[in-house]
């Protein structure tokens, strides 16, 4: 009977799933409506343009893959801050496979394998030898750039266009678009009609010029949800992150589950690294990961260790980055109005719930942002450049109260420790 409970995931009520689906849809529609209203007030067309939406998707892919990698690892109880280094392994592996294999598809495969090997290294250190998870992750982040530099010097220095810090030009992936979307929706977008042009920009940006890596990344999110929440394998893996000793007593092979999760985590990071080297760029370059592994961890925390939330977090950070690249200082300046209004509404909500300290803090920050918007015409260049990082900090600060991490996340497990 107990073994049957482990093998069969406990059914969840349809009402809870429907409520979560409606809530997510409401939040998404509300956010898009707020962007439309902001565009109308400020006249910044880039806020909902197809170019911004396309850039958002491209910038969200590596962040989302790092975040999904963190989710897989931490759901098994292993903290993985080594995702940054695993993405570095993925960028170099993709370049090696694509260049010497003369195929972008071999590059994708090599990038996944390289990231998975980074995950395997983290699993050996943390699961088998009990090394502190943070120490192991930091070590991988330090090790990866050095290994990539050494291997680049070994394999790329004597190749045309290559060197110790970069690879030669790599073969490109094809790009695909949904037929009949680009031209007609582009014409609608140019009219700047309320809602119609905004929807045209959104759909056109998300359904044109898509790479296979982008489509792979998008498919991996629902696949991960199904595997982790709808299969016996996922139930066993998540039980290791909640109470590994109890899982062991019910026959779960905890070491195997943790190894599988951390290796898969590295493979996800490898997909993100492949995107950076072969889609966002035309070759591997030293430093091109540029902190996206850490932003991915922030997206994972924002998403409360669930795939849907992770996708939303990656989209948010990708949008913040896309807006400063496409719209520049004026578009980011317009976001002050949206942030100020949102925090003011949040202050009213907290006051209604009698959380007066939080309400006062939110109100003070909101008034400051609104005053900043109305008293200035644009933001300093330094703030515009780092707006994605500032967004990361703000989101984590306001999302921290609702988070629920796996209970055994980061704890060292030893077989038989419960006896």
Coordinates of C-alpha atoms in Angstrom, one line a residue:
X1 CA 0.0 0.0 0.0
X2 CA 2.8 2.4 0.9
X3 CA 4.8 1.5 -2.2
X4 CA 1.6 2.2 -4.3
X5 CA 1.4 5.6 -2.8
X6 CA 4.9 6.4 -3.9
X7 CA 4.3 5.1 -7.4
X8 CA 1.1 6.9 -8.0
X9 CA 1.0 10.7 -7.8
X10 CA -1.8 11.9 -5.5
X11 CA -4.6 13.4 -7.7
X12 CA -5.2 17.1 -7.4
X13 CA -8.6 18.6 -7.6
X14 CA -9.6 20.2 -10.9
X15 CA -11.0 23.2 -9.0
X16 CA -7.5 24.1 -7.7
X17 CA -6.0 23.8 -11.2
X18 CA -8.8 25.8 -12.7
X19 CA -8.3 28.5 -10.1
X20 CA -4.6 28.7 -10.8
X21 CA -5.2 28.8 -14.5
X22 CA -7.7 31.6 -14.2
X23 CA -5.5 33.6 -11.9
X24 CA -2.5 33.3 -14.2
X25 CA -4.6 34.3 -17.2
X26 CA -6.0 37.3 -15.3
X27 CA -2.6 38.4 -14.2
X28 CA -1.3 38.1 -17.8
X29 CA -4.2 40.0 -19.3
X30 CA -3.9 42.7 -16.6
X31 CA -0.2 43.2 -17.3
X32 CA -0.8 43.5 -21.0
X33 CA -3.6 45.9 -20.5
X34 CA -1.4 48.0 -18.3
X35 CA 1.3 48.1 -21.0
X36 CA -1.3 49.2 -23.6
X37 CA -2.5 52.0 -21.3
X38 CA 1.1 53.0 -20.6
X39 CA 1.8 53.2 -24.4
X40 CA -1.3 55.4 -24.9
X41 CA -0.3 57.8 -22.0
X42 CA 3.4 58.1 -22.9
X43 CA 3.3 57.6 -26.7
X44 CA 6.2 55.1 -26.5
X45 CA 5.3 52.7 -29.3
X46 CA 8.2 50.3 -28.4
X47 CA 6.4 49.3 -25.2
X48 CA 4.2 46.8 -27.2
X49 CA 6.0 46.7 -30.5
X50 CA 6.7 43.4 -32.3
X51 CA 10.4 44.2 -32.1
X52 CA 10.3 44.5 -28.3
X53 CA 8.3 41.3 -28.0
X54 CA 10.7 39.4 -30.3
X55 CA 13.7 40.7 -28.4
X56 CA 11.9 39.8 -25.1
X57 CA 11.5 36.2 -26.3
X58 CA 15.1 35.9 -27.4
X59 CA 16.4 37.4 -24.1
X60 CA 14.1 35.2 -22.0
X61 CA 15.3 31.9 -23.5
X62 CA 18.7 31.7 -21.8
X63 CA 17.3 33.1 -18.5
X64 CA 14.4 30.6 -18.7
X65 CA 16.6 27.6 -19.3
X66 CA 18.9 28.5 -16.4
X67 CA 15.8 29.0 -14.2
X68 CA 14.3 25.6 -15.3
X69 CA 17.7 24.0 -14.6
X70 CA 17.6 25.5 -11.1
X71 CA 14.0 24.2 -10.6
X72 CA 14.9 20.6 -11.5
X73 CA 18.0 20.6 -9.2
X74 CA 16.3 22.3 -6.2
X75 CA 13.2 20.2 -6.5
X76 CA 15.5 17.3 -5.7
X77 CA 17.0 19.1 -2.8
X78 CA 20.3 20.3 -4.4
X79 CA 21.0 24.0 -4.6
X80 CA 22.6 24.8 -7.9
X81 CA 24.2 28.3 -8.1
X82 CA 26.7 26.8 -10.6
X83 CA 24.2 27.4 -13.4
X84 CA 26.3 30.3 -14.6
X85 CA 29.3 28.0 -15.1
X86 CA 27.2 25.3 -16.7
X87 CA 26.0 27.8 -19.2
X88 CA 29.6 28.7 -20.0
X89 CA 30.3 25.0 -20.6
X90 CA 27.2 25.0 -22.9
X91 CA 28.4 28.0 -24.9
X92 CA 31.8 26.4 -25.5
X93 CA 30.4 22.9 -26.1
X94 CA 27.9 24.3 -28.7
X95 CA 30.7 26.1 -30.5
X96 CA 33.0 23.1 -30.6
X97 CA 30.2 20.7 -31.8
X98 CA 28.9 23.1 -34.4
X99 CA 32.3 24.2 -35.8
X100 CA 34.0 20.8 -36.0
X101 CA 30.8 18.9 -36.7
X102 CA 29.8 21.4 -39.5
X103 CA 26.2 21.3 -38.2
X104 CA 24.2 23.5 -35.9
X105 CA 22.3 20.5 -34.7
X106 CA 25.5 18.8 -33.5
X107 CA 26.3 22.1 -31.8
X108 CA 23.0 21.9 -29.9
X109 CA 23.7 18.3 -28.9
X110 CA 27.3 19.2 -27.8
X111 CA 26.0 22.2 -25.8
X112 CA 23.5 20.0 -23.9
X113 CA 26.2 17.4 -23.2
X114 CA 28.7 20.0 -22.0
X115 CA 26.1 21.5 -19.7
X116 CA 25.1 18.1 -18.4
X117 CA 28.7 17.3 -17.6
X118 CA 28.9 20.4 -15.5
X119 CA 25.8 19.2 -13.7
X120 CA 27.4 15.8 -13.2
X121 CA 30.4 17.5 -11.6
X122 CA 28.1 19.3 -9.2
X123 CA 26.2 16.1 -8.4
X124 CA 29.4 14.2 -7.7
X125 CA 30.6 16.9 -5.3
X126 CA 27.3 17.5 -3.5
X127 CA 25.5 14.2 -3.6
X128 CA 28.4 11.7 -3.4
X129 CA 31.0 13.7 -1.4
X130 CA 28.7 15.9 0.6
X131 CA 30.4 19.2 -0.4
X132 CA 28.4 22.3 0.6
X133 CA 26.1 23.1 -2.3
X134 CA 27.1 26.8 -2.4
X135 CA 30.8 26.0 -2.3
X136 CA 30.5 23.5 -5.1
X137 CA 28.4 26.0 -7.2
X138 CA 30.9 28.8 -6.7
X139 CA 33.7 26.5 -7.6
X140 CA 32.0 25.5 -10.9
X141 CA 31.4 29.2 -11.7
X142 CA 35.1 29.9 -11.2
X143 CA 36.3 26.8 -13.0
X144 CA 34.1 27.0 -16.1
X145 CA 35.6 30.2 -17.7
X146 CA 39.2 28.9 -17.1
X147 CA 38.4 25.6 -18.7
X148 CA 36.7 27.3 -21.6
X149 CA 39.7 29.6 -22.1
X150 CA 42.1 26.7 -22.0
X151 CA 40.0 24.6 -24.5
X152 CA 39.6 27.6 -26.8
X153 CA 43.3 28.1 -26.8
X154 CA 43.8 24.4 -27.6
X155 CA 41.2 24.1 -30.4
X156 CA 40.3 27.5 -31.8
X157 CA 43.5 29.5 -31.8
X158 CA 44.8 28.1 -35.1
X159 CA 41.4 28.3 -36.8
X160 CA 40.5 31.3 -39.0
X161 CA 38.6 33.8 -36.9
X162 CA 39.2 31.9 -33.7
X163 CA 41.3 32.6 -30.6
X164 CA 41.7 32.0 -26.9
X165 CA 38.6 34.1 -26.2
X166 CA 36.3 33.2 -29.1
X167 CA 35.5 30.6 -31.7
X168 CA 35.4 31.0 -35.4
X169 CA 32.0 31.8 -37.1
X170 CA 29.5 29.0 -36.5
X171 CA 26.9 27.5 -38.8
X172 CA 23.4 29.1 -38.3
X173 CA 20.1 27.5 -37.4
X174 CA 17.2 28.1 -39.7
X175 CA 14.5 30.4 -38.6
X176 CA 10.8 29.6 -38.9
X177 CA 7.7 31.8 -38.9
X178 CA 4.0 30.9 -38.7
X179 CA 2.7 31.4 -42.3
X180 CA 0.6 34.5 -42.9
X181 CA 1.5 36.2 -39.7
X182 CA 4.4 38.6 -40.5
X183 CA 2.9 40.8 -43.3
X184 CA -0.8 41.3 -42.3
X185 CA 0.0 41.8 -38.6
X186 CA 2.8 44.2 -39.5
X187 CA 0.4 46.3 -41.4
X188 CA -2.0 46.4 -38.4
X189 CA 0.8 47.2 -36.0
X190 CA 1.7 50.4 -38.0
X191 CA -1.7 51.9 -37.5
X192 CA -1.1 52.1 -33.6
X193 CA -4.8 51.3 -33.0
X194 CA -5.8 50.6 -29.4
X195 CA -5.6 46.9 -28.5
X196 CA -5.7 45.8 -32.2
X197 CA -2.2 47.1 -33.0
X198 CA -0.9 46.0 -29.6
X199 CA -2.2 42.4 -30.1
X200 CA -0.7 42.4 -33.6
X201 CA 2.7 43.4 -32.2
X202 CA 2.5 40.8 -29.5
X203 CA 1.5 37.9 -31.8
X204 CA 3.9 39.0 -34.6
X205 CA 6.8 39.2 -32.2
X206 CA 6.2 35.8 -30.7
X207 CA 5.4 33.8 -33.9
X208 CA 8.0 35.1 -36.4
X209 CA 11.7 34.4 -36.9
X210 CA 11.9 31.6 -34.4
X211 CA 14.9 29.4 -34.1
X212 CA 14.7 25.6 -33.2
X213 CA 16.5 26.4 -29.9
X214 CA 13.7 28.8 -29.0
X215 CA 11.0 26.3 -29.8
X216 CA 12.9 23.6 -27.9
X217 CA 13.1 25.9 -24.9
X218 CA 9.4 26.7 -25.1
X219 CA 8.5 23.0 -25.3
X220 CA 10.7 22.0 -22.3
X221 CA 8.6 24.1 -19.9
X222 CA 5.3 22.1 -20.2
X223 CA 7.2 18.9 -20.6
X224 CA 9.0 19.6 -17.3
X225 CA 5.7 20.4 -15.6
X226 CA 4.2 17.1 -16.8
X227 CA 7.3 15.0 -15.8
X228 CA 7.6 16.6 -12.3
X229 CA 3.9 16.9 -11.4
X230 CA 2.1 14.2 -13.3
X231 CA 4.4 11.1 -13.2
X232 CA 5.7 8.8 -10.6
X233 CA 9.3 9.7 -11.5
X234 CA 8.5 13.4 -10.7
X235 CA 6.8 12.5 -7.4
X236 CA 9.8 10.5 -6.3
X237 CA 12.2 13.3 -7.4
X238 CA 10.2 16.0 -5.6
X239 CA 10.0 13.8 -2.5
X240 CA 13.8 13.9 -2.3
X241 CA 13.6 17.7 -2.1
X242 CA 11.0 17.6 0.6
X243 CA 12.0 14.8 2.9
X244 CA 14.7 12.5 1.5
X245 CA 14.8 10.2 4.6
X246 CA 11.1 9.6 4.3
X247 CA 11.5 9.0 0.6
X248 CA 14.3 6.5 1.3
X249 CA 12.1 4.6 3.8
X250 CA 9.5 4.2 1.1
X251 CA 12.0 2.7 -1.4
X252 CA 13.0 5.7 -3.4
X253 CA 16.6 5.7 -4.7
X254 CA 17.4 9.1 -3.4
X255 CA 21.0 9.3 -4.8
X256 CA 19.7 8.3 -8.2
X257 CA 17.0 10.9 -8.2
X258 CA 19.4 13.6 -7.1
X259 CA 21.9 12.7 -9.8
X260 CA 19.3 12.6 -12.5
X261 CA 17.9 16.0 -11.4
X262 CA 21.3 17.8 -11.3
X263 CA 22.5 16.3 -14.6
X264 CA 19.2 17.4 -16.2
X265 CA 19.7 20.8 -14.6
X266 CA 23.0 21.1 -16.3
X267 CA 21.5 20.0 -19.6
X268 CA 18.9 22.8 -19.4
X269 CA 21.8 25.3 -18.7
X270 CA 23.5 23.9 -21.8
X271 CA 20.5 24.7 -23.9
X272 CA 20.6 28.3 -22.7
X273 CA 24.3 28.4 -23.5
X274 CA 23.7 27.1 -26.9
X275 CA 21.2 29.8 -27.6
X276 CA 23.7 32.5 -26.5
X277 CA 26.5 31.1 -28.8
X278 CA 24.5 30.1 -31.9
X279 CA 21.3 32.2 -31.9
X280 CA 21.9 35.4 -30.0
X281 CA 25.4 35.5 -31.5
X282 CA 27.3 33.9 -34.4
X283 CA 30.1 32.5 -32.4
X284 CA 31.3 31.6 -28.9
X285 CA 32.8 34.6 -27.0
X286 CA 34.3 34.7 -23.6
X287 CA 32.0 36.4 -21.1
X288 CA 28.8 36.2 -23.2
X289 CA 26.8 34.5 -20.4
X290 CA 27.2 37.7 -18.5
X291 CA 25.3 36.8 -15.3
X292 CA 22.3 35.2 -16.9
X293 CA 22.7 32.1 -14.8
X294 CA 22.2 34.2 -11.7
X295 CA 19.2 36.1 -13.2
X296 CA 17.8 32.7 -14.0
X297 CA 18.0 31.8 -10.3
X298 CA 16.1 35.0 -9.5
X299 CA 13.5 33.9 -12.1
X300 CA 13.2 30.5 -10.4
X301 CA 12.7 32.1 -7.0
X302 CA 10.2 34.6 -8.4
X303 CA 8.3 31.6 -10.0
X304 CA 8.2 29.9 -6.6
X305 CA 9.9 26.8 -7.9
X306 CA 7.1 26.0 -10.5
X307 CA 7.5 25.9 -14.3
X308 CA 4.7 28.4 -15.0
X309 CA 6.1 31.0 -12.6
X310 CA 9.5 30.4 -14.0
X311 CA 8.3 31.2 -17.5
X312 CA 6.6 34.4 -16.2
X313 CA 9.8 35.4 -14.4
X314 CA 12.0 34.8 -17.4
X315 CA 9.5 36.8 -19.6
X316 CA 9.6 39.7 -17.1
X317 CA 13.4 39.9 -17.0
X318 CA 13.6 39.4 -20.7
X319 CA 11.1 42.2 -21.3
X320 CA 13.0 44.6 -19.0
X321 CA 16.2 43.9 -21.0
X322 CA 14.4 44.2 -24.4
X323 CA 12.8 47.5 -23.5
X324 CA 16.1 49.1 -22.7
X325 CA 17.7 47.8 -25.8
X326 CA 14.8 48.7 -28.2
X327 CA 13.2 51.7 -26.6
X328 CA 16.2 53.2 -24.8
X329 CA 16.1 55.8 -22.0
X330 CA 12.6 57.2 -22.9
X331 CA 10.9 53.8 -22.8
X332 CA 12.5 52.8 -19.6
X333 CA 11.6 56.2 -18.2
X334 CA 7.9 55.5 -19.0
X335 CA 8.1 52.4 -16.9
X336 CA 8.5 54.6 -13.8
X337 CA 4.8 55.5 -14.2
X338 CA 3.7 51.9 -14.4
X339 CA 5.9 50.9 -11.3
X340 CA 4.6 53.9 -9.3
X341 CA 1.0 53.2 -10.1
X342 CA 1.4 49.5 -9.3
X343 CA 3.1 50.2 -6.0
X344 CA 0.4 52.7 -5.1
X345 CA -2.3 50.0 -5.8
X346 CA -0.2 47.5 -3.7
X347 CA -0.1 50.0 -0.9
X348 CA -3.9 50.4 -0.9
X349 CA -4.3 46.6 -0.9
X350 CA -1.9 46.2 2.1
X351 CA -3.7 48.9 3.9
X352 CA -7.0 47.1 3.3
X353 CA -5.4 43.9 4.8
X354 CA -4.2 46.0 7.8
X355 CA -0.5 45.5 6.9
X356 CA 0.3 49.1 7.7
X357 CA 4.1 49.0 7.7
X358 CA 4.2 47.3 4.2
X359 CA 1.5 49.7 3.0
X360 CA 3.4 52.8 4.1
X361 CA 6.7 51.6 2.6
X362 CA 5.0 50.8 -0.7
X363 CA 3.3 54.2 -0.7
X364 CA 6.5 56.1 -0.1
X365 CA 8.3 54.3 -2.8
X366 CA 5.4 54.8 -5.2
X367 CA 5.3 58.5 -4.5
X368 CA 9.0 58.7 -5.1
X369 CA 8.8 56.9 -8.5
X370 CA 5.8 59.0 -9.6
X371 CA 7.7 62.2 -8.7
X372 CA 10.7 61.0 -10.6
X373 CA 8.6 60.4 -13.7
X374 CA 6.8 63.7 -13.7
X375 CA 9.9 65.8 -12.8
X376 CA 12.3 64.3 -15.4
X377 CA 12.2 63.5 -19.1
X378 CA 14.6 60.6 -19.2
X379 CA 16.7 58.4 -17.0
X380 CA 20.5 58.4 -16.7
X381 CA 22.2 56.0 -19.1
X382 CA 23.7 54.0 -16.3
X383 CA 20.3 53.2 -14.8
X384 CA 18.9 52.4 -18.2
X385 CA 21.7 49.9 -18.8
X386 CA 21.2 48.2 -15.5
X387 CA 17.4 48.3 -15.5
X388 CA 17.1 44.5 -15.9
X389 CA 19.2 43.9 -12.8
X390 CA 17.3 46.6 -10.9
X391 CA 14.1 44.8 -11.9
X392 CA 15.5 41.5 -10.6
X393 CA 16.1 43.1 -7.2
X394 CA 12.7 44.8 -7.0
X395 CA 10.8 41.7 -8.0
X396 CA 12.6 39.5 -5.5
X397 CA 12.1 42.1 -2.7
X398 CA 8.3 42.2 -3.3
X399 CA 7.9 38.4 -4.0
X400 CA 9.8 37.1 -1.0
X401 CA 6.8 36.9 1.3
X402 CA 4.9 34.3 -0.8
X403 CA 7.8 31.9 -1.5
X404 CA 7.9 28.3 -0.4
X405 CA 11.1 26.5 -1.3
X406 CA 11.5 22.7 -1.1
X407 CA 11.8 21.8 2.6
X408 CA 15.1 19.9 2.3
X409 CA 16.7 22.2 -0.3
X410 CA 20.4 22.5 0.3
X411 CA 20.6 19.9 3.1
X412 CA 23.2 17.2 2.9
X413 CA 21.7 13.7 2.6
X414 CA 23.3 10.5 3.7
X415 CA 21.8 7.0 3.0
X416 CA 20.5 5.5 6.3
X417 CA 20.7 8.8 8.1
X418 CA 17.2 8.3 9.5
X419 CA 18.1 5.0 11.3

